């Protein structure tokens, strides 16, 4: 029988404390003294000394200069060793693949994005896109390993439901893919650990570890791309729900008799606030002669069908009344949905990413107004809506962070060399194969 409550022996306590110190170093994101780590962790000085020495020997941590001269002995400062290893983040999007190599301080070493098809052309050839993905990831692997650096692993964000235990992409509606064993395919091809996660969840992790939400323990991440995705961080952790499928909030019903959604239901949040809906309305306005300024844009050149979200934003920036009205309506529906989430989860922050962050200036005031009016908590205690700084990169950064998170949570399992016991090597294949 699986034990429900885990007890800890000395080894476990040591592993936990190593992870805690690494987390504090990550959070500080600047060189800090051992005295600082002693204060924030509550561990004693000797333990901090032993554990940081261990983290240094694993090349997760390095000595980085001396503290400001003060009375007494100046302290040596520690920070994460950028050369401790590299991680790769991959966003397998609808119509594109984005790849990044980060060092252990999460600095970008290399980045590339390739186009794989038209965003509006739903259903993309799986074999072809996977071959393109493997080829661009192979390039990233070569960049990551250049100079004999260790590659820890590859994190992948995908637009669909993922079985977290097997890394199988179960269903990606906008790609029309089902049951793709992504983790197995990529782990076999590249020989490193691979973690696969839903794109919005990966992006939420990116915001939580590296973005605008680093200080928020409870927040909702919302991003509109082809669909509308959401990720929930509760108590500092990505919330997956009972089977890892939480966050499919784009399909909350907002208008029972609203427009038909790709999922088969009517009036889903996604069909009311997604860029697809906005572009459709903009095209209608242009066709009906209400938005001549849209048709006048040079790359639209009078063709209603040529109108894309970028044109809508350009027309909004130019003050088009018809377009601003469409975006205001989008902000209204966005706010109604957010108010529902606020009432359910009481998040301290709502982060808008992707296209929503670009449209932020036009939709945010109305959205915040709806939230303040509809959410039950007083506006001062309610959720603050903020725009992501990553715009379209939260997912690819967050995908790399999937691997960084694993290391921070248990550095012992990711140490460069394991004791030469066969059992240990077998039980820790992920570390073994990452050498
Ligand atoms: Zn739907």
Tab-separated table of C-alpha atoms and ligand atoms in Angstrom:
chain	number	residue	atom	x	y	z
A	1	UNK	CA	0.000	0.000	0.000
A	2	UNK	CA	1.273	3.458	-0.856
A	3	UNK	CA	2.001	5.491	2.253
A	4	UNK	CA	-0.174	8.515	2.412
A	5	UNK	CA	1.965	10.535	4.770
A	6	UNK	CA	5.627	10.606	3.986
A	7	UNK	CA	8.059	10.410	6.860
A	8	UNK	CA	11.602	11.640	6.533
A	9	UNK	CA	14.927	10.149	7.566
A	10	UNK	CA	18.162	12.120	7.839
A	11	UNK	CA	18.960	11.681	4.173
A	12	UNK	CA	15.548	13.037	3.216
A	13	UNK	CA	15.985	16.030	5.503
A	14	UNK	CA	19.358	16.730	3.899
A	15	UNK	CA	17.824	16.517	0.397
A	16	UNK	CA	15.054	18.890	1.444
A	17	UNK	CA	17.510	21.386	2.915
A	18	UNK	CA	19.692	21.299	-0.211
A	19	UNK	CA	16.581	22.072	-2.262
A	20	UNK	CA	15.553	24.876	0.102
A	21	UNK	CA	18.952	26.580	-0.126
A	22	UNK	CA	18.923	26.296	-3.898
A	23	UNK	CA	15.427	27.841	-3.938
A	24	UNK	CA	16.605	30.774	-1.806
A	25	UNK	CA	19.553	31.331	-4.138
A	26	UNK	CA	17.193	31.247	-7.121
A	27	UNK	CA	14.780	33.693	-5.494
A	28	UNK	CA	17.547	36.093	-4.484
A	29	UNK	CA	18.752	36.175	-8.134
A	30	UNK	CA	21.895	38.000	-6.989
A	31	UNK	CA	24.982	36.918	-5.090
A	32	UNK	CA	24.256	36.467	-1.367
A	33	UNK	CA	26.330	35.549	1.665
A	34	UNK	CA	26.146	32.328	3.685
A	35	UNK	CA	25.017	34.535	6.561
A	36	UNK	CA	22.026	35.618	4.451
A	37	UNK	CA	21.162	31.988	3.692
A	38	UNK	CA	21.447	31.172	7.395
A	39	UNK	CA	19.011	33.964	8.243
A	40	UNK	CA	16.384	33.251	5.571
A	41	UNK	CA	16.473	29.453	5.911
A	42	UNK	CA	16.666	29.244	9.681
A	43	UNK	CA	19.310	26.527	9.343
A	44	UNK	CA	22.435	26.812	11.449
A	45	UNK	CA	25.675	28.221	10.133
A	46	UNK	CA	27.525	24.900	10.027
A	47	UNK	CA	24.719	23.158	8.112
A	48	UNK	CA	24.551	26.008	5.590
A	49	UNK	CA	28.340	25.728	5.162
A	50	UNK	CA	28.207	21.970	4.541
A	51	UNK	CA	25.208	22.091	2.219
A	52	UNK	CA	26.450	25.012	0.120
A	53	UNK	CA	29.793	23.215	-0.238
A	54	UNK	CA	27.865	20.218	-1.535
A	55	UNK	CA	25.928	22.373	-4.019
A	56	UNK	CA	29.221	23.928	-5.124
A	57	UNK	CA	30.770	20.504	-5.685
A	58	UNK	CA	27.817	19.681	-7.946
A	59	UNK	CA	28.428	22.955	-9.843
A	60	UNK	CA	24.928	24.285	-9.075
A	61	UNK	CA	26.417	27.087	-6.987
A	62	UNK	CA	29.578	29.177	-7.310
A	63	UNK	CA	31.483	31.687	-5.240
A	64	UNK	CA	30.942	35.101	-6.696
A	65	UNK	CA	33.016	37.857	-5.096
A	66	UNK	CA	33.023	39.277	-1.588
A	67	UNK	CA	30.433	41.214	0.356
A	68	UNK	CA	30.843	44.950	0.989
A	69	UNK	CA	33.527	45.616	3.564
A	70	UNK	CA	31.907	45.916	6.959
A	71	UNK	CA	33.206	45.562	10.462
A	72	UNK	CA	34.327	41.977	10.875
A	73	UNK	CA	35.295	39.465	8.234
A	74	UNK	CA	34.001	40.144	4.711
A	75	UNK	CA	31.873	37.221	3.544
A	76	UNK	CA	32.236	35.295	0.334
A	77	UNK	CA	29.123	35.621	-1.811
A	78	UNK	CA	27.368	32.731	-3.518
A	79	UNK	CA	25.050	32.556	-6.491
A	80	UNK	CA	23.780	29.991	-8.962
A	81	UNK	CA	26.513	28.887	-11.325
A	82	UNK	CA	25.362	29.851	-14.842
A	83	UNK	CA	27.688	27.163	-16.185
A	84	UNK	CA	26.191	24.483	-13.938
A	85	UNK	CA	24.351	23.253	-17.002
A	86	UNK	CA	21.914	24.159	-19.734
A	87	UNK	CA	18.215	23.569	-20.219
A	88	UNK	CA	16.159	23.684	-23.392
A	89	UNK	CA	12.625	25.016	-23.654
A	90	UNK	CA	10.400	24.158	-26.607
A	91	UNK	CA	6.995	25.551	-27.490
A	92	UNK	CA	5.237	23.391	-30.008
A	93	UNK	CA	2.668	25.935	-31.123
A	94	UNK	CA	-0.053	26.045	-33.732
A	95	UNK	CA	1.839	27.111	-36.851
A	96	UNK	CA	5.239	27.589	-35.192
A	97	UNK	CA	7.941	26.005	-33.048
A	98	UNK	CA	9.926	28.156	-30.645
A	99	UNK	CA	13.113	26.890	-28.968
A	100	UNK	CA	15.433	28.414	-26.353
A	101	UNK	CA	18.582	27.377	-24.570
A	102	UNK	CA	18.981	28.802	-21.063
A	103	UNK	CA	21.911	28.586	-18.684
A	104	UNK	CA	21.453	27.716	-15.012
A	105	UNK	CA	20.730	31.370	-14.161
A	106	UNK	CA	18.030	31.327	-16.863
A	107	UNK	CA	19.944	33.645	-19.197
A	108	UNK	CA	19.088	32.983	-22.826
A	109	UNK	CA	22.059	31.466	-24.654
A	110	UNK	CA	20.313	30.799	-27.941
A	111	UNK	CA	16.796	31.151	-29.348
A	112	UNK	CA	15.072	30.300	-32.560
A	113	UNK	CA	11.539	30.260	-33.923
A	114	UNK	CA	10.390	28.554	-37.088
A	115	UNK	CA	7.099	28.693	-38.930
A	116	UNK	CA	5.445	25.318	-39.543
A	117	UNK	CA	2.174	26.344	-41.126
A	118	UNK	CA	-0.652	28.846	-41.180
A	119	UNK	CA	-2.166	29.564	-37.768
A	120	UNK	CA	-5.644	29.635	-39.275
A	121	UNK	CA	-5.223	26.317	-41.000
A	122	UNK	CA	-6.373	23.952	-38.269
A	123	UNK	CA	-4.940	20.437	-38.287
A	124	UNK	CA	-1.230	20.209	-38.981
A	125	UNK	CA	0.664	17.283	-40.376
A	126	UNK	CA	2.048	15.508	-37.352
A	127	UNK	CA	4.970	13.686	-38.985
A	128	UNK	CA	6.128	16.798	-40.775
A	129	UNK	CA	5.874	19.088	-37.747
A	130	UNK	CA	7.593	16.549	-35.492
A	131	UNK	CA	10.443	16.186	-37.972
A	132	UNK	CA	10.814	19.991	-38.038
A	133	UNK	CA	10.742	20.057	-34.229
A	134	UNK	CA	13.416	17.372	-33.945
A	135	UNK	CA	15.639	19.208	-36.362
A	136	UNK	CA	15.443	22.582	-34.564
A	137	UNK	CA	15.823	20.873	-31.158
A	138	UNK	CA	18.933	19.082	-32.482
A	139	UNK	CA	20.373	22.502	-33.286
A	140	UNK	CA	19.537	23.687	-29.762
A	141	UNK	CA	21.134	20.571	-28.241
A	142	UNK	CA	24.344	21.282	-30.155
A	143	UNK	CA	24.330	24.911	-28.947
A	144	UNK	CA	23.600	23.834	-25.376
A	145	UNK	CA	26.430	21.315	-25.325
A	146	UNK	CA	28.964	23.592	-27.034
A	147	UNK	CA	31.967	24.138	-24.790
A	148	UNK	CA	31.336	20.818	-23.069
A	149	UNK	CA	28.377	22.068	-21.073
A	150	UNK	CA	26.023	19.674	-19.444
A	151	UNK	CA	22.502	19.532	-20.865
A	152	UNK	CA	20.018	18.811	-18.056
A	153	UNK	CA	16.946	18.230	-20.151
A	154	UNK	CA	14.237	19.502	-22.453
A	155	UNK	CA	10.896	20.967	-21.401
A	156	UNK	CA	8.091	21.082	-23.956
A	157	UNK	CA	4.903	23.160	-23.915
A	158	UNK	CA	2.049	21.949	-26.116
A	159	UNK	CA	-1.413	23.350	-26.951
A	160	UNK	CA	-3.455	20.540	-25.485
A	161	UNK	CA	-4.086	18.029	-22.733
A	162	UNK	CA	-1.053	16.192	-21.424
A	163	UNK	CA	-0.772	13.062	-19.332
A	164	UNK	CA	1.894	14.258	-16.919
A	165	UNK	CA	3.047	10.808	-15.865
A	166	UNK	CA	3.730	9.533	-19.380
A	167	UNK	CA	4.342	12.824	-21.206
A	168	UNK	CA	1.805	11.834	-23.839
A	169	UNK	CA	0.007	14.656	-25.623
A	170	UNK	CA	-3.525	13.275	-25.355
A	171	UNK	CA	-5.417	15.788	-27.420
A	172	UNK	CA	-4.508	19.056	-29.117
A	173	UNK	CA	-7.742	20.414	-30.657
A	174	UNK	CA	-6.093	23.185	-32.700
A	175	UNK	CA	-3.490	20.811	-34.149
A	176	UNK	CA	-5.981	17.940	-34.421
A	177	UNK	CA	-3.430	15.589	-32.849
A	178	UNK	CA	-4.247	12.727	-30.508
A	179	UNK	CA	-2.107	10.437	-28.341
A	180	UNK	CA	1.373	11.589	-29.338
A	181	UNK	CA	4.063	10.096	-27.014
A	182	UNK	CA	6.178	13.262	-27.137
A	183	UNK	CA	8.233	12.572	-24.031
A	184	UNK	CA	9.227	9.119	-25.248
A	185	UNK	CA	10.008	10.316	-28.779
A	186	UNK	CA	12.243	13.188	-27.653
A	187	UNK	CA	13.920	11.347	-24.763
A	188	UNK	CA	14.858	8.542	-27.136
A	189	UNK	CA	16.116	10.903	-29.803
A	190	UNK	CA	18.185	13.173	-27.519
A	191	UNK	CA	19.017	10.945	-24.542
A	192	UNK	CA	18.092	13.507	-21.876
A	193	UNK	CA	15.101	13.857	-19.523
A	194	UNK	CA	12.056	15.401	-21.191
A	195	UNK	CA	9.072	16.996	-19.436
A	196	UNK	CA	5.883	17.757	-21.389
A	197	UNK	CA	3.260	20.193	-20.107
A	198	UNK	CA	0.245	22.102	-21.375
A	199	UNK	CA	1.324	25.453	-22.891
A	200	UNK	CA	-0.614	27.699	-20.512
A	201	UNK	CA	0.634	25.762	-17.496
A	202	UNK	CA	4.199	26.044	-18.755
A	203	UNK	CA	3.696	29.779	-19.316
A	204	UNK	CA	2.263	30.163	-15.804
A	205	UNK	CA	5.370	28.463	-14.439
A	206	UNK	CA	7.492	30.846	-16.506
A	207	UNK	CA	5.676	33.847	-14.975
A	208	UNK	CA	5.995	32.333	-11.520
A	209	UNK	CA	9.731	31.584	-11.732
A	210	UNK	CA	10.960	34.324	-14.060
A	211	UNK	CA	8.180	36.740	-14.958
A	212	UNK	CA	5.813	39.272	-13.420
A	213	UNK	CA	4.396	36.851	-10.842
A	214	UNK	CA	7.555	35.844	-8.958
A	215	UNK	CA	6.185	37.428	-5.792
A	216	UNK	CA	2.662	35.987	-6.145
A	217	UNK	CA	1.809	32.696	-4.449
A	218	UNK	CA	-1.672	32.539	-5.945
A	219	UNK	CA	-2.337	33.758	-9.426
A	220	UNK	CA	-4.088	32.945	-12.673
A	221	UNK	CA	-2.294	33.139	-16.004
A	222	UNK	CA	-4.435	33.729	-19.078
A	223	UNK	CA	-3.218	33.696	-22.618
A	224	UNK	CA	-4.973	33.999	-25.916
A	225	UNK	CA	-3.347	32.499	-28.948
A	226	UNK	CA	-5.387	30.365	-31.286
A	227	UNK	CA	-7.431	29.362	-28.239
A	228	UNK	CA	-7.682	30.806	-24.727
A	229	UNK	CA	-5.586	28.951	-22.183
A	230	UNK	CA	-5.161	29.316	-18.471
A	231	UNK	CA	-2.755	28.158	-15.826
A	232	UNK	CA	-3.357	28.244	-12.090
A	233	UNK	CA	-0.632	28.677	-9.521
A	234	UNK	CA	-1.925	27.914	-6.054
A	235	UNK	CA	0.265	28.187	-2.980
A	236	UNK	CA	3.314	28.683	-5.177
A	237	UNK	CA	2.723	25.512	-7.167
A	238	UNK	CA	1.309	24.867	-10.597
A	239	UNK	CA	-2.128	23.382	-10.024
A	240	UNK	CA	-2.901	20.394	-12.225
A	241	UNK	CA	-6.148	19.121	-10.764
A	242	UNK	CA	-6.808	15.450	-10.156
A	243	UNK	CA	-5.523	14.347	-13.560
A	244	UNK	CA	-3.444	17.352	-14.620
A	245	UNK	CA	-6.152	18.848	-16.820
A	246	UNK	CA	-7.030	21.902	-14.728
A	247	UNK	CA	-6.915	25.286	-16.411
A	248	UNK	CA	-9.087	24.550	-19.444
A	249	UNK	CA	-10.896	27.748	-18.558
A	250	UNK	CA	-11.247	28.853	-22.163
A	251	UNK	CA	-14.252	26.549	-22.282
A	252	UNK	CA	-16.138	28.007	-19.328
A	253	UNK	CA	-19.613	28.927	-20.517
A	254	UNK	CA	-20.071	32.705	-20.451
A	255	UNK	CA	-23.036	33.084	-22.867
A	256	UNK	CA	-25.320	30.001	-22.899
A	257	UNK	CA	-26.654	30.896	-26.344
A	258	UNK	CA	-23.448	32.411	-27.641
A	259	UNK	CA	-21.501	31.445	-30.764
A	260	UNK	CA	-20.552	27.826	-31.357
A	261	UNK	CA	-17.102	26.779	-30.111
A	262	UNK	CA	-14.720	24.212	-31.609
A	263	UNK	CA	-15.343	22.026	-28.541
A	264	UNK	CA	-19.007	21.627	-29.503
A	265	UNK	CA	-20.465	23.901	-26.807
A	266	UNK	CA	-21.917	27.375	-27.203
A	267	UNK	CA	-20.710	30.658	-25.738
A	268	UNK	CA	-17.378	29.422	-24.395
A	269	UNK	CA	-15.139	32.166	-23.010
A	270	UNK	CA	-12.654	31.393	-25.791
A	271	UNK	CA	-15.067	32.260	-28.609
A	272	UNK	CA	-15.909	35.568	-26.930
A	273	UNK	CA	-12.442	36.895	-26.114
A	274	UNK	CA	-10.011	34.978	-28.338
A	275	UNK	CA	-8.214	36.793	-31.183
A	276	UNK	CA	-10.175	34.630	-33.607
A	277	UNK	CA	-13.439	36.186	-32.400
A	278	UNK	CA	-11.963	39.669	-32.467
A	279	UNK	CA	-10.616	39.236	-36.004
A	280	UNK	CA	-13.986	37.899	-37.169
A	281	UNK	CA	-15.803	40.907	-35.748
A	282	UNK	CA	-13.230	43.268	-37.232
A	283	UNK	CA	-13.696	41.645	-40.646
A	284	UNK	CA	-17.447	42.013	-40.317
A	285	UNK	CA	-17.106	45.673	-39.342
A	286	UNK	CA	-14.830	46.250	-42.341
A	287	UNK	CA	-17.177	44.403	-44.703
A	288	UNK	CA	-20.119	46.481	-43.475
A	289	UNK	CA	-18.197	49.691	-44.076
A	290	UNK	CA	-17.870	50.543	-40.370
A	291	UNK	CA	-14.070	50.336	-40.262
A	292	UNK	CA	-12.637	51.837	-43.467
A	293	UNK	CA	-9.362	52.532	-41.600
A	294	UNK	CA	-8.795	48.757	-41.318
A	295	UNK	CA	-9.165	48.274	-45.062
A	296	UNK	CA	-6.891	51.230	-45.691
A	297	UNK	CA	-3.916	49.608	-43.910
A	298	UNK	CA	-1.225	49.006	-46.519
A	299	UNK	CA	-0.915	45.211	-46.157
A	300	UNK	CA	-4.703	44.763	-45.948
A	301	UNK	CA	-5.180	46.765	-49.171
A	302	UNK	CA	-8.944	46.573	-49.186
A	303	UNK	CA	-9.132	42.780	-48.706
A	304	UNK	CA	-11.411	41.924	-45.766
A	305	UNK	CA	-9.980	38.390	-45.559
A	306	UNK	CA	-6.449	39.772	-45.174
A	307	UNK	CA	-7.294	41.313	-41.790
A	308	UNK	CA	-5.331	39.746	-38.905
A	309	UNK	CA	-5.005	40.540	-35.220
A	310	UNK	CA	-1.918	42.677	-35.893
A	311	UNK	CA	-4.061	44.894	-38.147
A	312	UNK	CA	-6.744	45.143	-35.491
A	313	UNK	CA	-4.120	46.358	-33.011
A	314	UNK	CA	-2.684	48.782	-35.551
A	315	UNK	CA	-6.160	50.231	-36.211
A	316	UNK	CA	-6.765	50.499	-32.455
A	317	UNK	CA	-3.491	52.400	-32.053
A	318	UNK	CA	-4.698	54.731	-34.794
A	319	UNK	CA	-7.881	55.411	-32.816
A	320	UNK	CA	-10.394	53.485	-34.973
A	321	UNK	CA	-13.713	53.862	-33.138
A	322	UNK	CA	-15.175	50.610	-34.535
A	323	UNK	CA	-12.106	48.588	-33.534
A	324	UNK	CA	-11.886	50.175	-30.082
A	325	UNK	CA	-15.519	49.232	-29.545
A	326	UNK	CA	-14.798	45.604	-30.489
A	327	UNK	CA	-11.837	45.510	-28.107
A	328	UNK	CA	-13.888	47.123	-25.346
A	329	UNK	CA	-16.469	44.351	-25.739
A	330	UNK	CA	-13.633	41.815	-25.567
A	331	UNK	CA	-12.468	43.482	-22.340
A	332	UNK	CA	-15.988	43.203	-20.958
A	333	UNK	CA	-16.194	39.444	-21.602
A	334	UNK	CA	-12.646	39.025	-20.346
A	335	UNK	CA	-13.598	40.773	-17.110
A	336	UNK	CA	-16.751	38.647	-16.678
A	337	UNK	CA	-14.695	35.452	-16.944
A	338	UNK	CA	-11.986	36.769	-14.648
A	339	UNK	CA	-14.619	37.736	-12.062
A	340	UNK	CA	-15.788	34.102	-12.056
A	341	UNK	CA	-12.225	32.921	-11.502
A	342	UNK	CA	-11.694	35.491	-8.768
A	343	UNK	CA	-14.782	34.263	-6.966
A	344	UNK	CA	-13.615	30.645	-7.260
A	345	UNK	CA	-9.907	30.986	-6.457
A	346	UNK	CA	-9.304	34.420	-4.927
A	347	UNK	CA	-6.017	34.882	-6.787
A	348	UNK	CA	-3.886	37.882	-5.819
A	349	UNK	CA	-3.033	38.522	-9.441
A	350	UNK	CA	-4.242	37.750	-12.935
A	351	UNK	CA	-1.534	37.788	-15.584
A	352	UNK	CA	-2.516	38.394	-19.197
A	353	UNK	CA	-0.129	36.897	-21.720
A	354	UNK	CA	0.188	36.355	-25.467
A	355	UNK	CA	-2.123	38.451	-27.591
A	356	UNK	CA	-3.950	39.623	-24.458
A	357	UNK	CA	-0.822	41.408	-23.262
A	358	UNK	CA	-0.475	43.190	-26.609
A	359	UNK	CA	-4.118	44.246	-26.583
A	360	UNK	CA	-3.791	45.128	-22.892
A	361	UNK	CA	-4.004	48.903	-23.204
A	362	UNK	CA	-7.385	48.639	-24.935
A	363	UNK	CA	-9.003	45.837	-22.947
A	364	UNK	CA	-7.592	46.192	-19.455
A	365	UNK	CA	-9.579	49.185	-18.125
A	366	UNK	CA	-12.898	47.584	-19.078
A	367	UNK	CA	-11.830	44.159	-17.824
A	368	UNK	CA	-10.716	45.578	-14.457
A	369	UNK	CA	-13.987	47.526	-14.196
A	370	UNK	CA	-16.026	44.315	-14.732
A	371	UNK	CA	-13.922	42.427	-12.184
A	372	UNK	CA	-14.297	45.163	-9.581
A	373	UNK	CA	-18.052	45.257	-10.169
A	374	UNK	CA	-18.669	41.505	-10.234
A	375	UNK	CA	-16.139	39.872	-7.943
A	376	UNK	CA	-17.369	39.566	-4.387
A	377	UNK	CA	-14.181	40.643	-2.642
A	378	UNK	CA	-13.758	44.393	-2.251
A	379	UNK	CA	-11.803	45.814	-5.205
A	380	UNK	CA	-8.883	46.703	-2.922
A	381	UNK	CA	-8.565	43.031	-1.912
A	382	UNK	CA	-9.383	41.689	-5.336
A	383	UNK	CA	-7.173	40.494	-8.116
A	384	UNK	CA	-4.852	42.916	-9.838
A	385	UNK	CA	-4.760	42.343	-13.597
A	386	UNK	CA	-1.241	42.740	-14.935
A	387	UNK	CA	0.289	42.301	-18.374
A	388	UNK	CA	3.032	39.775	-18.998
A	389	UNK	CA	6.453	41.114	-19.969
A	390	UNK	CA	7.117	38.036	-22.057
A	391	UNK	CA	4.343	38.688	-24.623
A	392	UNK	CA	4.681	35.506	-26.702
A	393	UNK	CA	7.667	33.947	-24.956
A	394	UNK	CA	6.200	32.931	-21.596
A	395	UNK	CA	5.573	29.384	-22.788
A	396	UNK	CA	9.020	28.706	-24.233
A	397	UNK	CA	10.732	30.205	-21.174
A	398	UNK	CA	8.351	28.330	-18.871
A	399	UNK	CA	9.024	25.092	-20.725
A	400	UNK	CA	12.729	25.452	-19.945
A	401	UNK	CA	11.700	26.273	-16.379
A	402	UNK	CA	9.966	22.868	-16.170
A	403	UNK	CA	13.451	21.333	-16.016
A	404	UNK	CA	14.901	24.055	-13.756
A	405	UNK	CA	12.035	23.474	-11.335
A	406	UNK	CA	12.869	19.751	-11.133
A	407	UNK	CA	16.485	20.577	-10.289
A	408	UNK	CA	15.570	23.187	-7.671
A	409	UNK	CA	13.102	20.767	-6.104
A	410	UNK	CA	15.634	17.972	-5.773
A	411	UNK	CA	19.230	18.870	-6.644
A	412	UNK	CA	20.438	15.551	-5.215
A	413	UNK	CA	18.736	13.655	-8.053
A	414	UNK	CA	20.452	15.881	-10.610
A	415	UNK	CA	23.980	15.816	-9.233
A	416	UNK	CA	26.596	15.266	-11.917
A	417	UNK	CA	28.008	12.019	-10.547
A	418	UNK	CA	26.244	9.308	-8.651
A	419	UNK	CA	27.851	6.780	-6.349
A	420	UNK	CA	29.027	3.769	-8.355
A	421	UNK	CA	26.288	1.436	-7.071
A	422	UNK	CA	24.458	-0.367	-9.890
A	423	UNK	CA	21.082	0.063	-8.121
A	424	UNK	CA	21.635	3.770	-7.790
A	425	UNK	CA	22.546	4.125	-11.441
A	426	UNK	CA	19.505	2.142	-12.474
A	427	UNK	CA	17.082	3.994	-10.238
A	428	UNK	CA	18.354	7.342	-11.449
A	429	UNK	CA	18.461	6.885	-15.173
A	430	UNK	CA	17.427	10.436	-15.833
A	431	UNK	CA	20.560	11.768	-14.130
A	432	UNK	CA	22.662	9.068	-15.685
A	433	UNK	CA	21.570	9.740	-19.202
A	434	UNK	CA	21.999	13.474	-18.675
A	435	UNK	CA	25.746	13.209	-18.158
B	1	LIG	ZN1	-15.511	25.527	-26.061
